[in-house]
mmCIF file of C-alpha atoms in Angstrom:
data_model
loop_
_atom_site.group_PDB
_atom_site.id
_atom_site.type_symbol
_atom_site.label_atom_id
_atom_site.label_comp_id
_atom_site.label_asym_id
_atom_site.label_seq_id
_atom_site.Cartn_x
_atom_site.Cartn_y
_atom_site.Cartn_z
ATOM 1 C CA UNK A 1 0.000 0.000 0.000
ATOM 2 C CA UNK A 2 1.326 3.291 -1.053
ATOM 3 C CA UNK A 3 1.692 6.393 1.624
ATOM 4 C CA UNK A 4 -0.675 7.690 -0.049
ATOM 5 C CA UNK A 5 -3.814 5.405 0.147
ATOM 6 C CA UNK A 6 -2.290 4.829 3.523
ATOM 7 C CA UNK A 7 -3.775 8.871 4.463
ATOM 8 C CA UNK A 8 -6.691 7.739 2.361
ATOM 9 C CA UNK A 9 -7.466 4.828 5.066
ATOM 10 C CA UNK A 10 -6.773 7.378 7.878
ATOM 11 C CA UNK A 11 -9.336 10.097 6.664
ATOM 12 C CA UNK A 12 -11.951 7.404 6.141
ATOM 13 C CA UNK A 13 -10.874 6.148 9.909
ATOM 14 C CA UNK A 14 -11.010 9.775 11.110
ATOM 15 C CA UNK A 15 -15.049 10.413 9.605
ATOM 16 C CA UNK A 16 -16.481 9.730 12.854
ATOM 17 C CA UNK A 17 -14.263 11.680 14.321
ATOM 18 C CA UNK A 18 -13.460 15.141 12.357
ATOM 19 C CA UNK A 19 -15.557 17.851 10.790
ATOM 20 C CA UNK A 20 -15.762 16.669 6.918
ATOM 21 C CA UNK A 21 -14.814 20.231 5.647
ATOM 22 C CA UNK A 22 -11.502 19.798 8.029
ATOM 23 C CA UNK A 23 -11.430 15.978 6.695
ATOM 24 C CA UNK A 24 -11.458 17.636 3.254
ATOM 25 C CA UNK A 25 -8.079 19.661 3.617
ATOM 26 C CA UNK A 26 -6.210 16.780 4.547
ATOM 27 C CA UNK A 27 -6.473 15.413 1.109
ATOM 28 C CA UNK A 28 -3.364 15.099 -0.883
ATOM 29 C CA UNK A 29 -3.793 15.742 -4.534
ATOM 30 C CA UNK A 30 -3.068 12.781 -6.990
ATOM 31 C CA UNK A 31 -0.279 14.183 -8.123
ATOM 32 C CA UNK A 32 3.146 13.324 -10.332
ATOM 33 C CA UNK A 33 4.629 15.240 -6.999
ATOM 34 C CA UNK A 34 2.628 12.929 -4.484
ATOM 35 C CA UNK A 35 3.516 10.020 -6.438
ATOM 36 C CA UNK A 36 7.148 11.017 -7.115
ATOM 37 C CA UNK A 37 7.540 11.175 -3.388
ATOM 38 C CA UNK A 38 5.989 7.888 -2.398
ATOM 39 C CA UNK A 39 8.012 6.255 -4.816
ATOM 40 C CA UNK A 40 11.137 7.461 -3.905
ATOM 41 C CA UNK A 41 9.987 6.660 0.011
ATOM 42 C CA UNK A 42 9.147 3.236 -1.095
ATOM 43 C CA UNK A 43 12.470 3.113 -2.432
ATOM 44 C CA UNK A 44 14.616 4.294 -0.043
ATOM 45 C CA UNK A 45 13.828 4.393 3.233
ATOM 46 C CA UNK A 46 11.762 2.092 5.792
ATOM 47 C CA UNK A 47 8.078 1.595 6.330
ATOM 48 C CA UNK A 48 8.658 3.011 9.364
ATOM 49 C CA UNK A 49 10.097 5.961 8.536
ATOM 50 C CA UNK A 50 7.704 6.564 6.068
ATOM 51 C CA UNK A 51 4.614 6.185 8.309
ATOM 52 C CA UNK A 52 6.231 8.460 10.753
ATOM 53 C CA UNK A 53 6.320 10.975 7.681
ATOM 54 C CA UNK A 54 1.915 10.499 7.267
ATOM 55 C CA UNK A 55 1.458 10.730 10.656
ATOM 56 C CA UNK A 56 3.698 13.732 11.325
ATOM 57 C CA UNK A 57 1.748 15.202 8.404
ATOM 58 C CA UNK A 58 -1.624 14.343 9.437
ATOM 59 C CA UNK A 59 -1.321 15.611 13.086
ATOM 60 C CA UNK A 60 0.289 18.373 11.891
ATOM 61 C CA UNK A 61 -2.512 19.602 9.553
ATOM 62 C CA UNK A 62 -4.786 18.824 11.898
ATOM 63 C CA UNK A 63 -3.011 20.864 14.539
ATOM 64 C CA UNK A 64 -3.025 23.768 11.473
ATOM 65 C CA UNK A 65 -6.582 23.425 10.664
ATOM 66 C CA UNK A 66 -7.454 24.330 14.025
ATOM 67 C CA UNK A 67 -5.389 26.994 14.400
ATOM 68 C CA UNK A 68 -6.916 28.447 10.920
ATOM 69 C CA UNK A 69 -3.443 28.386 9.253
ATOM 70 C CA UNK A 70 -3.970 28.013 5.209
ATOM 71 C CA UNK A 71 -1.532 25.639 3.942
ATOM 72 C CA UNK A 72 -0.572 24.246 0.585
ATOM 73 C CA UNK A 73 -1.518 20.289 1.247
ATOM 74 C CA UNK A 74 0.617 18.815 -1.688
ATOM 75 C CA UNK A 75 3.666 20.809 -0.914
ATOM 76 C CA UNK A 76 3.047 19.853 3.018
ATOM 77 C CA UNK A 77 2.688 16.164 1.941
ATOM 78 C CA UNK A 78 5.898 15.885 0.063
ATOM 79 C CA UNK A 79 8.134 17.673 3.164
ATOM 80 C CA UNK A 80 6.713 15.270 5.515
ATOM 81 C CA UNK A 81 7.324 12.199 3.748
ATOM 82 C CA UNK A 82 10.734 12.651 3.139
ATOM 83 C CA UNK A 83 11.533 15.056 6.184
ATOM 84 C CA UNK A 84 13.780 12.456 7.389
ATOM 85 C CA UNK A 85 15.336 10.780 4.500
ATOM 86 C CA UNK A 86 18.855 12.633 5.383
ATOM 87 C CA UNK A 87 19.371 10.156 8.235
ATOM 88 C CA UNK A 88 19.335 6.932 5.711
ATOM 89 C CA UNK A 89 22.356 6.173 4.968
ATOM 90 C CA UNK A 90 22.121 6.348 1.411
ATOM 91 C CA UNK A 91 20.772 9.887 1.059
ATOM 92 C CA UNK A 92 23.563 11.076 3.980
ATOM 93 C CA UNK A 93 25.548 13.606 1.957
ATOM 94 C CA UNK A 94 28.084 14.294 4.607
ATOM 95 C CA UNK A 95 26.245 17.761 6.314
ATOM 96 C CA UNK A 96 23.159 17.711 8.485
ATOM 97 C CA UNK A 97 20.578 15.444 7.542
ATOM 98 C CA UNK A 98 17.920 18.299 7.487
ATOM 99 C CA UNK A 99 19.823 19.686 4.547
ATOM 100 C CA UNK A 100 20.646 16.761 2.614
ATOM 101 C CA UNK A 101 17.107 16.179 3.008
ATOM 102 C CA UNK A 102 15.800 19.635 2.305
ATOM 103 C CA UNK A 103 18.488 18.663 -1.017
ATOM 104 C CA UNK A 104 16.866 15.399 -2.433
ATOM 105 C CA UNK A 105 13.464 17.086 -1.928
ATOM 106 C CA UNK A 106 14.125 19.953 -4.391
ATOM 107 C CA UNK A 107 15.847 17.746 -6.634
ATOM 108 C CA UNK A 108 12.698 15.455 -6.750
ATOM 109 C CA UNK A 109 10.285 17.985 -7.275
ATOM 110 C CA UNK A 110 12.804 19.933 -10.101
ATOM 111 C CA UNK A 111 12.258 16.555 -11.825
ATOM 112 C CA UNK A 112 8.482 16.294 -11.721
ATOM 113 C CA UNK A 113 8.757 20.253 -12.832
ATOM 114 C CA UNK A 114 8.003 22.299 -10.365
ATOM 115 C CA UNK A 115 8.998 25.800 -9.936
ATOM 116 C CA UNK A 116 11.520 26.628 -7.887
ATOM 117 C CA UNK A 117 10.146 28.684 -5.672
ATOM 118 C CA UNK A 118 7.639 26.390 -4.919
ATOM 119 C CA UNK A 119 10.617 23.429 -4.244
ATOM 120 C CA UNK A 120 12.085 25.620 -1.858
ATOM 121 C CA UNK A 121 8.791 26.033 0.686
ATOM 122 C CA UNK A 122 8.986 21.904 0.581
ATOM 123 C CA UNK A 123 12.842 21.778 1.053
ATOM 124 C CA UNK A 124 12.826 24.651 3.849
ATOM 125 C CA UNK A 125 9.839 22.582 5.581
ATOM 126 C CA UNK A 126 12.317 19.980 5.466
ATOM 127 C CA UNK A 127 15.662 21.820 6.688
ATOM 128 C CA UNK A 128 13.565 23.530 9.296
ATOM 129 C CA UNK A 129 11.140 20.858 10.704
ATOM 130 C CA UNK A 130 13.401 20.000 14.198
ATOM 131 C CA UNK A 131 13.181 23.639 15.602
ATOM 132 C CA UNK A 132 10.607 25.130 13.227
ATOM 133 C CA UNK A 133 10.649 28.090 10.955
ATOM 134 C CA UNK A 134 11.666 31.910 12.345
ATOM 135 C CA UNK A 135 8.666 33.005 10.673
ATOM 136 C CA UNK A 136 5.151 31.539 11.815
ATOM 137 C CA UNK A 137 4.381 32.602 7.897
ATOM 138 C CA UNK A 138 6.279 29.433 6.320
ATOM 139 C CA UNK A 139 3.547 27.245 7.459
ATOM 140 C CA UNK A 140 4.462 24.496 6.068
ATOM 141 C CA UNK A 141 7.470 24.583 7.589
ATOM 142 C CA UNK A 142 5.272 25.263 11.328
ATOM 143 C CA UNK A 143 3.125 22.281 10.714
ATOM 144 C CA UNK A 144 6.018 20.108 9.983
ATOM 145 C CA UNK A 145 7.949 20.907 12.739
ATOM 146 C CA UNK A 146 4.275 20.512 14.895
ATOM 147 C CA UNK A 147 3.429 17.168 13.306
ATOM 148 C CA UNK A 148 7.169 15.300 14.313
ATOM 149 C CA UNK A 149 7.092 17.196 17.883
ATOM 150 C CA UNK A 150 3.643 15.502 18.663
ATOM 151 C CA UNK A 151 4.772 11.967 16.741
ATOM 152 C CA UNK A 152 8.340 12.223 18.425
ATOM 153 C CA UNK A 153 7.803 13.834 21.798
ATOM 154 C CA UNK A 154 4.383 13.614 22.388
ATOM 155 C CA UNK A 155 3.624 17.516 22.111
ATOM 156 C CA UNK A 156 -0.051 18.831 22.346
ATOM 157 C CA UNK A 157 -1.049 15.105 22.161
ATOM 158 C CA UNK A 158 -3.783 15.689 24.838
ATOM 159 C CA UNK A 159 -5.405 17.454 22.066
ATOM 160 C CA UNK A 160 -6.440 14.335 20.232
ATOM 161 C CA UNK A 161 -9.003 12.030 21.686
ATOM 162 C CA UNK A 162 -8.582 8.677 22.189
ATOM 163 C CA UNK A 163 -10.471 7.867 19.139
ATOM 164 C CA UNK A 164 -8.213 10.023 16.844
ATOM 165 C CA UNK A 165 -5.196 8.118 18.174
ATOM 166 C CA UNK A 166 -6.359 4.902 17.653
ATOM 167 C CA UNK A 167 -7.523 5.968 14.152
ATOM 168 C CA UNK A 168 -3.816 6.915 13.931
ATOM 169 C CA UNK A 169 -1.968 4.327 14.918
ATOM 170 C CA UNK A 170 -4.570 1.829 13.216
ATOM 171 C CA UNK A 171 -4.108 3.074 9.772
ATOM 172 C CA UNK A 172 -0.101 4.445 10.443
ATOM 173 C CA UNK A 173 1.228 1.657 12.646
ATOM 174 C CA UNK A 174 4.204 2.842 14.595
ATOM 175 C CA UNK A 175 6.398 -0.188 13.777
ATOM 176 C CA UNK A 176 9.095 0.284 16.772
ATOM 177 C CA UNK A 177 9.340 3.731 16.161
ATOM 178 C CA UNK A 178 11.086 5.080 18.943
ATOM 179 C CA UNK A 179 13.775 2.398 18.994
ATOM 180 C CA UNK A 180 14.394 2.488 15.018
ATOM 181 C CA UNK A 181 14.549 6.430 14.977
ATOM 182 C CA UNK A 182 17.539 6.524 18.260
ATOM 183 C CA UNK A 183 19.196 3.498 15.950
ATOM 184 C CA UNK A 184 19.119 6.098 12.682
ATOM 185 C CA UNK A 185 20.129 9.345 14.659
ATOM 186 C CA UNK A 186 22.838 7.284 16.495
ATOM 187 C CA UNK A 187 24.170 5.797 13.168
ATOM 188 C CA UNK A 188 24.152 9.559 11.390
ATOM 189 C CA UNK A 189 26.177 10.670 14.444
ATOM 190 C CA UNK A 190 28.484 7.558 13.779
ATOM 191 C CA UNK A 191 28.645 8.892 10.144
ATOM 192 C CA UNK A 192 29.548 12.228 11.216
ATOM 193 C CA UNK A 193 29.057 16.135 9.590
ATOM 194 C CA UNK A 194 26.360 16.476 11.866
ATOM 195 C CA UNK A 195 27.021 18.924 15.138
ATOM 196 C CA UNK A 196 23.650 19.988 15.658
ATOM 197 C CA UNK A 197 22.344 16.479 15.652
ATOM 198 C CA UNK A 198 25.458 15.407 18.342
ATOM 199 C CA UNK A 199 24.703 18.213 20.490
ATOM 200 C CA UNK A 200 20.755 16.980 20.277
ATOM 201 C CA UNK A 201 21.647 13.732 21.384
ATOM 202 C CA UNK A 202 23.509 15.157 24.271
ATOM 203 C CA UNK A 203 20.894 16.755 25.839
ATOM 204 C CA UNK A 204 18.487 14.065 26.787
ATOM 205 C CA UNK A 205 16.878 13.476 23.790
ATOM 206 C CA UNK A 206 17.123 9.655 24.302
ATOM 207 C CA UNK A 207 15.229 9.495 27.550
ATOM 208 C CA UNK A 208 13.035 11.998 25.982
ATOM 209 C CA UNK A 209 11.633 9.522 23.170
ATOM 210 C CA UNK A 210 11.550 6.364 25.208
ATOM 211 C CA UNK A 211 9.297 8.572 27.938
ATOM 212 C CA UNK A 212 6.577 9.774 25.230
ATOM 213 C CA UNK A 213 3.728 8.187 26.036
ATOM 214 C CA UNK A 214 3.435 5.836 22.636
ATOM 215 C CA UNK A 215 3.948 2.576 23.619
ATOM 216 C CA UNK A 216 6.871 2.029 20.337
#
């Protein structure tokens, strides 16, 4: 099953459970982008990963919607599935793994033919999604960085009911999560080029994951 019809499952879980004009602007367009992106996910990096990425985008849009933020849902989409592909070891360019990221994004979406400018807002959601954007106006970038701190740390999770979680993790199964994602930043560090990400791992951020309140 692609990503994809993956968010498809999880909007028709979430019916019950969500306003159906909200429901609506979680949609993804069938895109060349869309599909560009869960191809290259499919390709090169783990299930796992790549759910994180859907439900990173999905709690982050939802998180957006009610906050009345206008976002661009295809350009959204693409950031969040690949956010992470900078820590595989394949797409690990030598720098941080936000930018090599924020790089293979652009270069995807150059290929399908988008505009530059409009590569950059998915690429700078990318490079930006562990600390967020300086501007609250690059939502994409916001949402992103709001959908992996609820996924990752358990931020502003007490604003999802019970139901919307288990429609989550039903249709987006977490597949060890927290264990393979320490494995992935511990082997970038191994790798080396990446400061930031040492200094991250220093701090905690360990104990941090294995505390969130997801049981994997």
């Amino acid at each position: 099953m692609s990503a994809s019809e993956q968010l498809r499952q999880l909007m028709l879980r979430l019916g019950g459970e969500i306003d159906s004009h909200d429901l609506e602007q979680l949609r993804v367009p069938d895109s060349s982008a869309a599909h560009a992106a869960d191809a290259l996910a499919a390709e090169g990096q783990s299930t796992t990963l790549t759910n994180h990425g859907l439900r990173s985008y999905a709690f982050g849009a939802l998180l957006g919607i009610r906050e009345g933020r206008a976002f661009d849902p295809e350009v959204f989409y693409v950031a969040s599935i690949l956010h992470d592909i900078g820590l595989m070891p394949a797409f690990d360019r030598g720098g941080r793994f936000e930018d090599d990221g924020d790089a293979v994004t652009r270069e995807l979406l150059a290929e399908v033919g988008w505009e530059p400018t409009r590569a950059e807002r998915a690429g700078k959601a990318v490079r930006d999604h562990w600390h967020g954007p300086e501007n609250e106006g690059d939502v994409e970038s916001l949402l992103l960085a709001y959908g992996t701190s609820v996924d990752v740390g358990g931020w502003r999770l007490d604003e999802f009911t019970s139901a919307t979680l288990e429609a989550f993790l039903d249709a987006v199964p977490r597949c060890g999560f927290k264990e393979y994602f320490l494995e992935l930043v511990e082997g970038k560090i191994a790798r080396g080029g990446d400061p930031h990400l040492e200094e991250i791992a220093m701090s905690g951020f360990t104990e941090r994951v294995r505390s969130t309140p997801f049981a994997e």
